[in-house]
Coordinates of C-alpha atoms in Angstrom, one line a residue:
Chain A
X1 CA 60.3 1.6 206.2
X2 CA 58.0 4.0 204.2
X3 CA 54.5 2.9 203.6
X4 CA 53.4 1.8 200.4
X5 CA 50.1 1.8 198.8
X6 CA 48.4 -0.8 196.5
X7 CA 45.2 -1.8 194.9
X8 CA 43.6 -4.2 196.9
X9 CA 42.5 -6.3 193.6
X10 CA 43.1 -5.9 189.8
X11 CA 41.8 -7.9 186.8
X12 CA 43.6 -8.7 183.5
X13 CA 43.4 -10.6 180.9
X14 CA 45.4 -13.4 179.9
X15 CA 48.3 -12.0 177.0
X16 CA 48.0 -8.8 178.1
X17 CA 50.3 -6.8 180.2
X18 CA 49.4 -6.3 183.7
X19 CA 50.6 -3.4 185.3
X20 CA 50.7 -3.0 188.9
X21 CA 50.5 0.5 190.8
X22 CA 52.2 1.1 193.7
X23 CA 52.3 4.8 195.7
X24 CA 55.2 5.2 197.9
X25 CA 55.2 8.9 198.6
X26 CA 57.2 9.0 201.7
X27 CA 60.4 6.8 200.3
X28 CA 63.7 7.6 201.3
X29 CA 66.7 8.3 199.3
X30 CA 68.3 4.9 200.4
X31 CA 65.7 2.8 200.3
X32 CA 65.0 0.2 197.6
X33 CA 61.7 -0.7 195.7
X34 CA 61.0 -4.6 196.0
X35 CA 58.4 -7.0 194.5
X36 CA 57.2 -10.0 195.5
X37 CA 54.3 -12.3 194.7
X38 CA 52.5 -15.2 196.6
X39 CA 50.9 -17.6 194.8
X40 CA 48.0 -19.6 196.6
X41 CA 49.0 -21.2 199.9
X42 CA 53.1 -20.9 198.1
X43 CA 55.7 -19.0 199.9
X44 CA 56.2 -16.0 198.6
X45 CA 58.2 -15.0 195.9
X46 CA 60.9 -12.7 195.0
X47 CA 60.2 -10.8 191.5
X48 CA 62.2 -7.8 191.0
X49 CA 63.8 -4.7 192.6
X50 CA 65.5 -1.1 192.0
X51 CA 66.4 2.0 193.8
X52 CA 65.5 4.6 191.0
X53 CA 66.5 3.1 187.3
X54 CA 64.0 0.7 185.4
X55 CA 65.0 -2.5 186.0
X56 CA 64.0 -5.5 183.5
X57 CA 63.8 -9.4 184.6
X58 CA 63.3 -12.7 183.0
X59 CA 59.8 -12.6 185.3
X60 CA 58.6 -8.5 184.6
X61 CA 60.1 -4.7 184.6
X62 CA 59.7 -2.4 187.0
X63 CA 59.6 1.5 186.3
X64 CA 60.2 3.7 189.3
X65 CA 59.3 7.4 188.8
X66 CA 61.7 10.4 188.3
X67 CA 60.6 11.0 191.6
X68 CA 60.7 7.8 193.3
X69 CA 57.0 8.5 194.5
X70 CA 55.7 5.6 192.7
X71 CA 56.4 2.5 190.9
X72 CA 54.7 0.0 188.3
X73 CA 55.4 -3.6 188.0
X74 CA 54.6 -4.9 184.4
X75 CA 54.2 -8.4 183.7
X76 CA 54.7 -8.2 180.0
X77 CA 52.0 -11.3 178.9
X78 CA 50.0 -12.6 181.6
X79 CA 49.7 -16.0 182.2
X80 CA 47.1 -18.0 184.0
X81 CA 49.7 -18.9 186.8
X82 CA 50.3 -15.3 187.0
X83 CA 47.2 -14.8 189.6
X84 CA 48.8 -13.9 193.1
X85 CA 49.5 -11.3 195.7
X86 CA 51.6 -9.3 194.8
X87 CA 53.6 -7.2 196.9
X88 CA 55.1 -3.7 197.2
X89 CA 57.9 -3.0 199.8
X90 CA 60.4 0.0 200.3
X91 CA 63.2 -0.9 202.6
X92 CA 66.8 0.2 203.7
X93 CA 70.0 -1.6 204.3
X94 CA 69.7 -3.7 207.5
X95 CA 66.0 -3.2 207.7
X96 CA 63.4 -6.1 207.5
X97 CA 60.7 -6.7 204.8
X98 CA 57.3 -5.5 206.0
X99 CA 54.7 -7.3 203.9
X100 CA 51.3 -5.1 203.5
X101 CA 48.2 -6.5 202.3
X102 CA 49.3 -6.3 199.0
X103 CA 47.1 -6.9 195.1
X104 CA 45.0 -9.7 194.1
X105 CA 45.8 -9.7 190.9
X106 CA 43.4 -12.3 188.6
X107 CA 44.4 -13.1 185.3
X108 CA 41.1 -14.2 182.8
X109 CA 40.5 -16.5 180.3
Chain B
X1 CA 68.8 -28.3 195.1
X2 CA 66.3 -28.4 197.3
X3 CA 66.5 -24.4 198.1
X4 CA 64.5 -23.9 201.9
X5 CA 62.7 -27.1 203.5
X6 CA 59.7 -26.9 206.3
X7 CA 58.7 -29.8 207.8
X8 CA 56.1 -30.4 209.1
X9 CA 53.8 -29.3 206.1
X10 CA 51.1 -29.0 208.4
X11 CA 50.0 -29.9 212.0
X12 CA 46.7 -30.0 214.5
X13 CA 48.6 -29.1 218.0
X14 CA 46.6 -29.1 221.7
X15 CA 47.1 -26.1 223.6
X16 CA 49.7 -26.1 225.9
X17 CA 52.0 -28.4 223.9
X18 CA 55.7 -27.8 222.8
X19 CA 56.0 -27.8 219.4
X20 CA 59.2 -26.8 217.4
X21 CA 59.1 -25.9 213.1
X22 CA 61.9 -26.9 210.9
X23 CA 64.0 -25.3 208.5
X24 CA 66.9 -25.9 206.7
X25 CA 68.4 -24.0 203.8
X26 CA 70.7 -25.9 201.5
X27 CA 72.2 -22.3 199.7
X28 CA 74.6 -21.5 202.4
X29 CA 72.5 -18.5 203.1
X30 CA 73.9 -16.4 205.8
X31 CA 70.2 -15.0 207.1
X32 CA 67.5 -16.6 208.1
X33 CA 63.6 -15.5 208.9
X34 CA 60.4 -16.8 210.9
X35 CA 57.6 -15.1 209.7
X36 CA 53.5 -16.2 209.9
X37 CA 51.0 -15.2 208.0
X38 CA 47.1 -14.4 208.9
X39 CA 44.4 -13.5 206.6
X40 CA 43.9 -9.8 206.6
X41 CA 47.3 -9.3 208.5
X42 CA 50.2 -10.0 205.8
X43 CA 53.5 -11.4 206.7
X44 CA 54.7 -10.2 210.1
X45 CA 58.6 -10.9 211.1
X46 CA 58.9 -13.1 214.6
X47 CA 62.5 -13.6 214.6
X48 CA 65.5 -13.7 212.2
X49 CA 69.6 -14.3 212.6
X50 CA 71.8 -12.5 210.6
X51 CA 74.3 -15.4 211.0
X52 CA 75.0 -18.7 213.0
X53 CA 75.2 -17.6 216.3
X54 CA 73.1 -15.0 216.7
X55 CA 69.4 -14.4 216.4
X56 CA 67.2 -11.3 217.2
X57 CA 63.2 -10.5 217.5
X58 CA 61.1 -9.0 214.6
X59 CA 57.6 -7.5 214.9
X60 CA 56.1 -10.4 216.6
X61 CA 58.2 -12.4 219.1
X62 CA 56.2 -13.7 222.3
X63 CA 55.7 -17.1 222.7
X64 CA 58.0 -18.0 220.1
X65 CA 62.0 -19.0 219.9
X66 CA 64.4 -19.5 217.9
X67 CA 68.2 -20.6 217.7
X68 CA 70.7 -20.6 215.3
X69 CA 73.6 -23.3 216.0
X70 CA 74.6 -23.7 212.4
X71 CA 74.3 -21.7 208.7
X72 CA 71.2 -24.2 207.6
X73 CA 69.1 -24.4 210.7
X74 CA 66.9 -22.3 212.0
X75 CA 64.3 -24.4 214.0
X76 CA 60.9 -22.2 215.6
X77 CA 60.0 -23.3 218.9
X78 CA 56.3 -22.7 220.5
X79 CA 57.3 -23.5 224.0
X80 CA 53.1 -23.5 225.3
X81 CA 50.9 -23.3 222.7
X82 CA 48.3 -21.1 222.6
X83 CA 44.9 -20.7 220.0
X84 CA 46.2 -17.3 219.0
X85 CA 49.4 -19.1 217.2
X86 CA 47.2 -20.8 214.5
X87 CA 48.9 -19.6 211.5
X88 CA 51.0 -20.6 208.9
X89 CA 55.0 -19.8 209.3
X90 CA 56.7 -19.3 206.4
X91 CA 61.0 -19.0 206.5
X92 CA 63.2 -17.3 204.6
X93 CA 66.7 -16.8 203.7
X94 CA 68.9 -14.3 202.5
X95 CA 72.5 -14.1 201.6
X96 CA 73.1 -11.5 203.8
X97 CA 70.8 -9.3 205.7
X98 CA 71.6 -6.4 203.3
X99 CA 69.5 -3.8 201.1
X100 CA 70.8 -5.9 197.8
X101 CA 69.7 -9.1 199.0
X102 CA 66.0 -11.0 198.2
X103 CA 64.7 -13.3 200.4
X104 CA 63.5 -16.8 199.7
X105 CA 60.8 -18.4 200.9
X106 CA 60.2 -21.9 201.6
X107 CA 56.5 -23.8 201.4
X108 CA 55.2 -22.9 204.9
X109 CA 53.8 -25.0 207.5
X110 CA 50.0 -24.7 208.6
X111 CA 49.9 -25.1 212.5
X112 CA 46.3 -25.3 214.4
X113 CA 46.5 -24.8 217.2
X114 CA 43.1 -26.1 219.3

């Protein structure tokens, strides 16, 4: 899997959009783009994933660049309950999920 | 639907004890995943099976095991264990161990081991 790279902490506040960097220089043509979150002491979560279009959920959208080098996830209107880990990971078919350290993202009052 | 079930939720084990974590998936999920997480390590992969019947080792496999005699079992044995297994285990399932496919996680057990 290619190694991603992530701001170990972000701040936002609460309504606003948090967007979440995430530098995977070395991706592969077949590999995907994944996000997941982990709440506090929760499993983690699935949120979204794409291989080079934008992709929009019920939960956030996710914009890959033309060059697949990097991605943003965008959580439209940050919620209290939106304060997590959130994870970044590039995989291929039949490959596992490698979880890096991730974001601590912290949503304010 | 209760999605993926650990039990126990959490559990203080002496070293050198046998100790085996449950997990069932109620989605008819076709793969399965052990993984424990440390502080300052992430989630690191000890086994998963692709489907019943099979199994194979992830990133960090000694000391643990793992079988796979039906689609919504996937029990985690410690067969001795050891301080350095404190952790909590999360599993996972997937429909298929595929690119398309998201995992889902269940709640995690917290093991001590002393």
């Amino acid at each position: 899997d290619a190694k991603t790279t992530q701001p170990p902490s972000m701040d936002c506040a609460e309504g606003r959009a948090a967007n979440l960097p995430c530098n995977h220089s070395t991706i592969s043509g077949n590999e995907y783009v994944y996000w997941y979150r982990q709440i506090h002491s929760q499993g983690p979560q699935y949120i979204i994933h794409g291989l080079k279009n934008n992709e929009t959920n019920e939960m956030a959208s996710l914009i890959i660049t033309e060059d697949r080098k990097s991605s943003t996830l965008i959580l439209p209107h940050a919620t209290l309950r939106d304060t997590a880990v959130y994870y970044c990971i590039v995989r291929r078919g039949g490959q596992n999920f490698v979880f890096g350290p991730g974001t601590r993202l912290s949503v304010l009052p | 639907i209760a999605g993926i079930t650990q039990a126990p939720t959490s559990q203080i084990l002496a070293a050198g004890r046998r100790m085996t974590l449950r997990c069932t998936q109620d989605m008819r999920h076709n793969a399965m995943y052990w993984y424990r997480q440390d502080l300052g390590l992430g989630l690191r992969l000890i086994h998963y099976s692709n489907t019943a019947g099979t199994t194979g080792k992830g990133e960090v496999p000694d000391g643990y095991s793992v079988s796979r005699a039906n689609t919504d079992d996937f029990p985690l044995t410690l067969a001795s264990a050891v301080p350095s297994q404190t952790s909590v285990y999360f599993c996972a399932s997937s429909v298929q161990a595929g690119v398309y496919n998201e995992q889902f996680f269940g709640p995690g057990t917290r093991l001590t081991v002393l």
